[in-house]
Amino acid sequence: GFVEADSEIMAAAGINVVRTYAPISDPTVLDVFWKKGIYVMNTVYTQGDEDIHSIEGPIVAVRHHPAVLMWCVGNEWNYNMLYSNLTFGDVLTRVNKVAALIKQIDPSRPVATVYGAMPPVDHIAALGAIDVWGLTVYTGLTFGNIFKEWASKTGKPMFLAEFGADAFDARKHAVNEEAQAKATELLTREIATNSVQRHRSEEHTSELQ
């Protein structure tokens, strides 16, 4: 019910990809995003208590839609254990199993997952069916060495799934949108500086020279 109004605001802000926290299985919703030039990272599994085959219906319903950029499994599951009572080892197995099943249903798109902070190498290795990793990172006004650290662990792509600062300033006990805007700008510039697209553009320019 909000896609028309929200996508208009998103497009005006220059947003070209959205990540969902639940599956969008209605093609008419994706049609609206597509008309606005917005892709969807469609999250199809977050609840460990659900049967893994629950993903089949939502994926089949929209797998031929051009707005679907990739599928996503889990949201900070290393913190919430897929919102279930599963052990961490079981969660690792479940995420990889769901990702593998997604590839069977739709082998044409990559499968992503979203991890809280920086995963250790063994967690990355355990999830061989995951193509792209999203990290949620809240580390103040800089990401520090996160980009170099990621590159030292794996060659798989990584994106920042969540970052930024609260609008509420705990030091002043009041809303501080200026401080929030500053944090957002600094962190976004840092992402842009370390983006693959930027480095490829620089390499291309160097080749032309």
PDB file of C-alpha atoms in Angstrom:
ATOM      1  CA  GLY A   1       0.000   0.000   0.000  1.00  0.00           C
ATOM      2  CA  PHE A   2       2.988   2.313   0.333  1.00  0.00           C
ATOM      3  CA  VAL A   3       5.088   1.351  -2.659  1.00  0.00           C
ATOM      4  CA  GLU A   4       3.908   4.157  -4.941  1.00  0.00           C
ATOM      5  CA  ALA A   5       4.622   6.955  -2.470  1.00  0.00           C
ATOM      6  CA  ASP A   6       7.768   5.421  -0.967  1.00  0.00           C
ATOM      7  CA  SER A   7       9.379   4.531  -4.292  1.00  0.00           C
ATOM      8  CA  GLU A   8       8.843   8.092  -5.484  1.00  0.00           C
ATOM      9  CA  ILE A   9      10.776   9.425  -2.494  1.00  0.00           C
ATOM     10  CA  MET A  10      13.449   6.752  -2.927  1.00  0.00           C
ATOM     11  CA  ALA A  11      13.942   7.579  -6.606  1.00  0.00           C
ATOM     12  CA  ALA A  12      14.187  11.291  -5.814  1.00  0.00           C
ATOM     13  CA  ALA A  13      16.901  10.494  -3.265  1.00  0.00           C
ATOM     14  CA  GLY A  14      18.901   8.552  -5.862  1.00  0.00           C
ATOM     15  CA  ILE A  15      18.226   5.133  -4.330  1.00  0.00           C
ATOM     16  CA  ASN A  16      18.548   2.322  -6.871  1.00  0.00           C
ATOM     17  CA  VAL A  17      18.384  -0.802  -4.660  1.00  0.00           C
ATOM     18  CA  VAL A  18      16.233  -1.699  -1.645  1.00  0.00           C
ATOM     19  CA  ARG A  19      16.676  -4.651   0.696  1.00  0.00           C
ATOM     20  CA  THR A  20      13.554  -6.191   2.156  1.00  0.00           C
ATOM     21  CA  TYR A  21      13.128  -7.842   5.546  1.00  0.00           C
ATOM     22  CA  ALA A  22      10.378 -10.136   4.236  1.00  0.00           C
ATOM     23  CA  PRO A  23       9.746 -11.476   0.742  1.00  0.00           C
ATOM     24  CA  ILE A  24       8.000  -9.390  -1.889  1.00  0.00           C
ATOM     25  CA  SER A  25       6.029 -11.941  -3.866  1.00  0.00           C
ATOM     26  CA  ASP A  26       3.626  -9.559  -5.607  1.00  0.00           C
ATOM     27  CA  PRO A  27       4.808  -8.749  -9.155  1.00  0.00           C
ATOM     28  CA  THR A  28       2.736  -5.545  -9.202  1.00  0.00           C
ATOM     29  CA  VAL A  29       4.831  -4.173  -6.313  1.00  0.00           C
ATOM     30  CA  LEU A  30       8.009  -5.004  -8.210  1.00  0.00           C
ATOM     31  CA  ASP A  31       6.535  -3.347 -11.309  1.00  0.00           C
ATOM     32  CA  VAL A  32       6.401  -0.037  -9.442  1.00  0.00           C
ATOM     33  CA  PHE A  33      10.025  -0.310  -8.308  1.00  0.00           C
ATOM     34  CA  TRP A  34      11.127  -1.279 -11.805  1.00  0.00           C
ATOM     35  CA  LYS A  35       9.437   1.772 -13.344  1.00  0.00           C
ATOM     36  CA  LYS A  36      11.351   3.950 -10.877  1.00  0.00           C
ATOM     37  CA  GLY A  37      14.679   2.305 -11.736  1.00  0.00           C
ATOM     38  CA  ILE A  38      14.929   0.558  -8.367  1.00  0.00           C
ATOM     39  CA  TYR A  39      16.118  -3.028  -7.940  1.00  0.00           C
ATOM     40  CA  VAL A  40      15.088  -5.274  -5.044  1.00  0.00           C
ATOM     41  CA  MET A  41      17.296  -7.483  -2.901  1.00  0.00           C
ATOM     42  CA  ASN A  42      14.506  -9.852  -1.953  1.00  0.00           C
ATOM     43  CA  THR A  43      14.883 -11.476   1.479  1.00  0.00           C
ATOM     44  CA  VAL A  44      13.062 -14.805   1.439  1.00  0.00           C
ATOM     45  CA  TYR A  45      14.128 -16.484   4.693  1.00  0.00           C
ATOM     46  CA  THR A  46      14.743 -15.044   8.170  1.00  0.00           C
ATOM     47  CA  GLN A  47      12.880 -17.348  10.572  1.00  0.00           C
ATOM     48  CA  GLY A  48      14.658 -20.544  11.560  1.00  0.00           C
ATOM     49  CA  ASP A  49      11.407 -22.133  12.724  1.00  0.00           C
ATOM     50  CA  GLU A  50      10.056 -22.059   9.175  1.00  0.00           C
ATOM     51  CA  ASP A  51      10.502 -24.981   6.814  1.00  0.00           C
ATOM     52  CA  ILE A  52      13.149 -24.154   4.252  1.00  0.00           C
ATOM     53  CA  HIS A  53      10.726 -25.038   1.472  1.00  0.00           C
ATOM     54  CA  SER A  54       8.622 -22.029   2.476  1.00  0.00           C
ATOM     55  CA  ILE A  55      10.880 -20.002   0.176  1.00  0.00           C
ATOM     56  CA  GLU A  56       9.750 -21.811  -2.945  1.00  0.00           C
ATOM     57  CA  GLY A  57       6.405 -20.042  -3.430  1.00  0.00           C
ATOM     58  CA  PRO A  58       7.691 -16.451  -3.075  1.00  0.00           C
ATOM     59  CA  ILE A  59      10.683 -17.122  -5.341  1.00  0.00           C
ATOM     60  CA  VAL A  60       8.693 -18.866  -8.086  1.00  0.00           C
ATOM     61  CA  ALA A  61       6.142 -16.026  -7.996  1.00  0.00           C
ATOM     62  CA  VAL A  62       8.673 -13.341  -8.990  1.00  0.00           C
ATOM     63  CA  ARG A  63      11.845 -15.065 -10.200  1.00  0.00           C
ATOM     64  CA  HIS A  64      11.246 -13.885 -13.763  1.00  0.00           C
ATOM     65  CA  HIS A  65      10.824 -10.243 -12.742  1.00  0.00           C
ATOM     66  CA  PRO A  66      13.708  -7.971 -13.828  1.00  0.00           C
ATOM     67  CA  ALA A  67      13.502  -5.903 -10.633  1.00  0.00           C
ATOM     68  CA  VAL A  68      14.823  -8.779  -8.495  1.00  0.00           C
ATOM     69  CA  LEU A  69      18.558  -8.153  -8.218  1.00  0.00           C
ATOM     70  CA  MET A  70      19.353 -11.040  -5.875  1.00  0.00           C
ATOM     71  CA  TRP A  71      17.876 -13.156  -3.097  1.00  0.00           C
ATOM     72  CA  CYS A  72      18.819 -12.756   0.548  1.00  0.00           C
ATOM     73  CA  VAL A  73      18.858 -15.191   3.489  1.00  0.00           C
ATOM     74  CA  GLY A  74      18.801 -14.035   7.105  1.00  0.00           C
ATOM     75  CA  ASN A  75      19.302 -10.725   8.855  1.00  0.00           C
ATOM     76  CA  GLU A  76      22.069 -10.505  11.465  1.00  0.00           C
ATOM     77  CA  TRP A  77      21.478 -14.181  12.133  1.00  0.00           C
ATOM     78  CA  ASN A  78      24.713 -14.447  14.115  1.00  0.00           C
ATOM     79  CA  TYR A  79      22.985 -12.266  16.722  1.00  0.00           C
ATOM     80  CA  ASN A  80      19.429 -13.622  16.596  1.00  0.00           C
ATOM     81  CA  MET A  81      19.970 -17.272  15.521  1.00  0.00           C
ATOM     82  CA  LEU A  82      17.356 -16.758  12.788  1.00  0.00           C
ATOM     83  CA  TYR A  83      14.941 -15.635  15.512  1.00  0.00           C
ATOM     84  CA  SER A  84      14.781 -19.211  16.770  1.00  0.00           C
ATOM     85  CA  ASN A  85      16.209 -21.604  19.341  1.00  0.00           C
ATOM     86  CA  LEU A  86      18.648 -23.142  16.868  1.00  0.00           C
ATOM     87  CA  THR A  87      22.266 -23.479  17.928  1.00  0.00           C
ATOM     88  CA  PHE A  88      24.836 -21.418  16.066  1.00  0.00           C
ATOM     89  CA  GLY A  89      26.136 -24.483  14.241  1.00  0.00           C
ATOM     90  CA  ASP A  90      22.618 -25.336  13.142  1.00  0.00           C
ATOM     91  CA  VAL A  91      22.101 -21.762  11.943  1.00  0.00           C
ATOM     92  CA  LEU A  92      25.246 -21.928   9.792  1.00  0.00           C
ATOM     93  CA  THR A  93      24.009 -25.169   8.251  1.00  0.00           C
ATOM     94  CA  ARG A  94      20.513 -23.774   7.729  1.00  0.00           C
ATOM     95  CA  VAL A  95      21.656 -20.575   5.991  1.00  0.00           C
ATOM     96  CA  ASN A  96      23.855 -22.541   3.605  1.00  0.00           C
ATOM     97  CA  LYS A  97      21.114 -25.094   2.926  1.00  0.00           C
ATOM     98  CA  VAL A  98      18.553 -22.375   2.156  1.00  0.00           C
ATOM     99  CA  ALA A  99      21.013 -20.598  -0.139  1.00  0.00           C
ATOM    100  CA  ALA A 100      21.683 -23.847  -2.003  1.00  0.00           C
ATOM    101  CA  LEU A 101      17.944 -24.440  -2.407  1.00  0.00           C
ATOM    102  CA  ILE A 102      17.474 -20.935  -3.780  1.00  0.00           C
ATOM    103  CA  LYS A 103      20.113 -21.640  -6.418  1.00  0.00           C
ATOM    104  CA  GLN A 104      18.156 -24.719  -7.480  1.00  0.00           C
ATOM    105  CA  ILE A 105      14.961 -22.705  -7.865  1.00  0.00           C
ATOM    106  CA  ASP A 106      16.634 -19.721  -9.538  1.00  0.00           C
ATOM    107  CA  PRO A 107      20.201 -20.317 -10.705  1.00  0.00           C
ATOM    108  CA  SER A 108      20.247 -16.991 -12.573  1.00  0.00           C
ATOM    109  CA  ARG A 109      20.787 -14.705  -9.559  1.00  0.00           C
ATOM    110  CA  PRO A 110      23.287 -14.468  -6.715  1.00  0.00           C
ATOM    111  CA  VAL A 111      22.310 -15.222  -3.124  1.00  0.00           C
ATOM    112  CA  ALA A 112      23.289 -12.861  -0.314  1.00  0.00           C
ATOM    113  CA  THR A 113      23.204 -12.996   3.460  1.00  0.00           C
ATOM    114  CA  VAL A 114      23.447 -10.262   6.087  1.00  0.00           C
ATOM    115  CA  TYR A 115      25.824 -10.700   9.030  1.00  0.00           C
ATOM    116  CA  GLY A 116      26.181  -8.537  12.114  1.00  0.00           C
ATOM    117  CA  ALA A 117      29.662  -6.943  11.987  1.00  0.00           C
ATOM    118  CA  MET A 118      32.657  -8.806  10.516  1.00  0.00           C
ATOM    119  CA  PRO A 119      32.403 -12.599  10.098  1.00  0.00           C
ATOM    120  CA  PRO A 120      35.439 -14.753  10.862  1.00  0.00           C
ATOM    121  CA  VAL A 121      37.025 -16.693   8.007  1.00  0.00           C
ATOM    122  CA  ASP A 122      35.558 -20.014   9.105  1.00  0.00           C
ATOM    123  CA  HIS A 123      32.012 -18.652   8.941  1.00  0.00           C
ATOM    124  CA  ILE A 124      32.604 -17.370   5.419  1.00  0.00           C
ATOM    125  CA  ALA A 125      34.084 -20.718   4.412  1.00  0.00           C
ATOM    126  CA  ALA A 126      31.154 -22.628   5.931  1.00  0.00           C
ATOM    127  CA  LEU A 127      28.688 -20.780   3.693  1.00  0.00           C
ATOM    128  CA  GLY A 128      29.898 -21.808   0.273  1.00  0.00           C
ATOM    129  CA  ALA A 129      26.442 -21.290  -1.261  1.00  0.00           C
ATOM    130  CA  ILE A 130      26.480 -17.594  -0.348  1.00  0.00           C
ATOM    131  CA  ASP A 131      27.716 -15.368  -3.177  1.00  0.00           C
ATOM    132  CA  VAL A 132      27.485 -11.914  -1.582  1.00  0.00           C
ATOM    133  CA  TRP A 133      27.827 -10.805   2.030  1.00  0.00           C
ATOM    134  CA  GLY A 134      26.092  -7.838   3.638  1.00  0.00           C
ATOM    135  CA  LEU A 135      27.511  -6.461   6.888  1.00  0.00           C
ATOM    136  CA  THR A 136      25.716  -4.333   9.461  1.00  0.00           C
ATOM    137  CA  VAL A 137      28.319  -1.992  10.891  1.00  0.00           C
ATOM    138  CA  TYR A 138      27.899   0.757  13.479  1.00  0.00           C
ATOM    139  CA  THR A 139      31.369   2.016  14.379  1.00  0.00           C
ATOM    140  CA  GLY A 140      30.973   5.768  14.692  1.00  0.00           C
ATOM    141  CA  LEU A 141      32.200   8.235  12.094  1.00  0.00           C
ATOM    142  CA  THR A 142      34.426   5.778  10.223  1.00  0.00           C
ATOM    143  CA  PHE A 143      34.457   2.135   9.211  1.00  0.00           C
ATOM    144  CA  GLY A 144      38.117   1.879  10.153  1.00  0.00           C
ATOM    145  CA  ASN A 145      39.945  -0.907   8.306  1.00  0.00           C
ATOM    146  CA  ILE A 146      36.827  -2.926   7.495  1.00  0.00           C
ATOM    147  CA  PHE A 147      37.350  -2.837   3.715  1.00  0.00           C
ATOM    148  CA  LYS A 148      40.944  -4.050   3.904  1.00  0.00           C
ATOM    149  CA  GLU A 149      40.024  -6.655   6.505  1.00  0.00           C
ATOM    150  CA  TRP A 150      37.245  -8.017   4.282  1.00  0.00           C
ATOM    151  CA  ALA A 151      39.552  -8.183   1.254  1.00  0.00           C
ATOM    152  CA  SER A 152      42.099 -10.111   3.332  1.00  0.00           C
ATOM    153  CA  LYS A 153      39.493 -12.770   4.187  1.00  0.00           C
ATOM    154  CA  THR A 154      37.727 -13.470   0.907  1.00  0.00           C
ATOM    155  CA  GLY A 155      37.310 -12.392  -2.674  1.00  0.00           C
ATOM    156  CA  LYS A 156      33.519 -12.476  -2.425  1.00  0.00           C
ATOM    157  CA  PRO A 157      31.650  -9.169  -2.804  1.00  0.00           C
ATOM    158  CA  MET A 158      30.550  -7.290   0.312  1.00  0.00           C
ATOM    159  CA  PHE A 159      28.078  -4.459   0.818  1.00  0.00           C
ATOM    160  CA  LEU A 160      27.134  -2.406   3.871  1.00  0.00           C
ATOM    161  CA  ALA A 161      23.637  -3.623   4.733  1.00  0.00           C
ATOM    162  CA  GLU A 162      23.196  -1.180   7.614  1.00  0.00           C
ATOM    163  CA  PHE A 163      25.263   1.742   8.859  1.00  0.00           C
ATOM    164  CA  GLY A 164      24.845   5.248  10.208  1.00  0.00           C
ATOM    165  CA  ALA A 165      23.914   6.977  13.447  1.00  0.00           C
ATOM    166  CA  ASP A 166      20.786   7.580  15.497  1.00  0.00           C
ATOM    167  CA  ALA A 167      18.941  10.865  15.141  1.00  0.00           C
ATOM    168  CA  PHE A 168      18.633  10.864  18.949  1.00  0.00           C
ATOM    169  CA  ASP A 169      21.759  12.254  20.608  1.00  0.00           C
ATOM    170  CA  ALA A 170      22.238  10.488  23.957  1.00  0.00           C
ATOM    171  CA  ARG A 171      24.692  13.191  25.046  1.00  0.00           C
ATOM    172  CA  LYS A 172      22.062  15.928  24.680  1.00  0.00           C
ATOM    173  CA  HIS A 173      19.015  13.737  25.317  1.00  0.00           C
ATOM    174  CA  ALA A 174      17.449  15.267  22.231  1.00  0.00           C
ATOM    175  CA  VAL A 175      17.132  14.794  18.494  1.00  0.00           C
ATOM    176  CA  ASN A 176      20.274  15.922  16.672  1.00  0.00           C
ATOM    177  CA  GLU A 177      19.708  15.608  12.950  1.00  0.00           C
ATOM    178  CA  GLU A 178      22.831  17.620  12.124  1.00  0.00           C
ATOM    179  CA  ALA A 179      25.043  15.043  13.838  1.00  0.00           C
ATOM    180  CA  GLN A 180      23.163  12.229  12.130  1.00  0.00           C
ATOM    181  CA  ALA A 181      23.578  13.904   8.739  1.00  0.00           C
ATOM    182  CA  LYS A 182      27.299  14.383   9.361  1.00  0.00           C
ATOM    183  CA  ALA A 183      27.759  10.701  10.208  1.00  0.00           C
ATOM    184  CA  THR A 184      25.735   9.610   7.189  1.00  0.00           C
ATOM    185  CA  GLU A 185      27.733  11.815   4.831  1.00  0.00           C
ATOM    186  CA  LEU A 186      31.146  10.775   6.166  1.00  0.00           C
ATOM    187  CA  LEU A 187      30.318   7.073   6.076  1.00  0.00           C
ATOM    188  CA  THR A 188      28.728   7.237   2.628  1.00  0.00           C
ATOM    189  CA  ARG A 189      31.789   8.998   1.243  1.00  0.00           C
ATOM    190  CA  GLU A 190      33.971   6.292   2.781  1.00  0.00           C
ATOM    191  CA  ILE A 191      31.883   3.605   1.077  1.00  0.00           C
ATOM    192  CA  ALA A 192      32.139   5.424  -2.246  1.00  0.00           C
ATOM    193  CA  THR A 193      35.910   5.767  -1.883  1.00  0.00           C
ATOM    194  CA  ASN A 194      36.273   2.029  -1.327  1.00  0.00           C
ATOM    195  CA  SER A 195      33.682   0.871  -3.842  1.00  0.00           C
ATOM    196  CA  VAL A 196      34.531  -1.634  -6.537  1.00  0.00           C
ATOM    197  CA  GLN A 197      32.963   0.659  -9.118  1.00  0.00           C
ATOM    198  CA  ARG A 198      35.312   3.498  -8.169  1.00  0.00           C
ATOM    199  CA  HIS A 199      38.382   1.288  -8.377  1.00  0.00           C
ATOM    200  CA  ARG A 200      37.286  -0.109 -11.741  1.00  0.00           C
ATOM    201  CA  SER A 201      36.767   3.421 -13.061  1.00  0.00           C
ATOM    202  CA  GLU A 202      40.250   4.410 -11.899  1.00  0.00           C
ATOM    203  CA  GLU A 203      41.766   1.307 -13.503  1.00  0.00           C
ATOM    204  CA  HIS A 204      39.953   2.034 -16.768  1.00  0.00           C
ATOM    205  CA  THR A 205      41.183   5.657 -16.728  1.00  0.00           C
ATOM    206  CA  SER A 206      44.731   4.429 -16.101  1.00  0.00           C
ATOM    207  CA  GLU A 207      44.494   2.019 -19.024  1.00  0.00           C
ATOM    208  CA  LEU A 208      43.308   4.798 -21.330  1.00  0.00           C
ATOM    209  CA  GLN A 209      46.229   6.971 -20.271  1.00  0.00           C
TER     210      GLN A 209
END
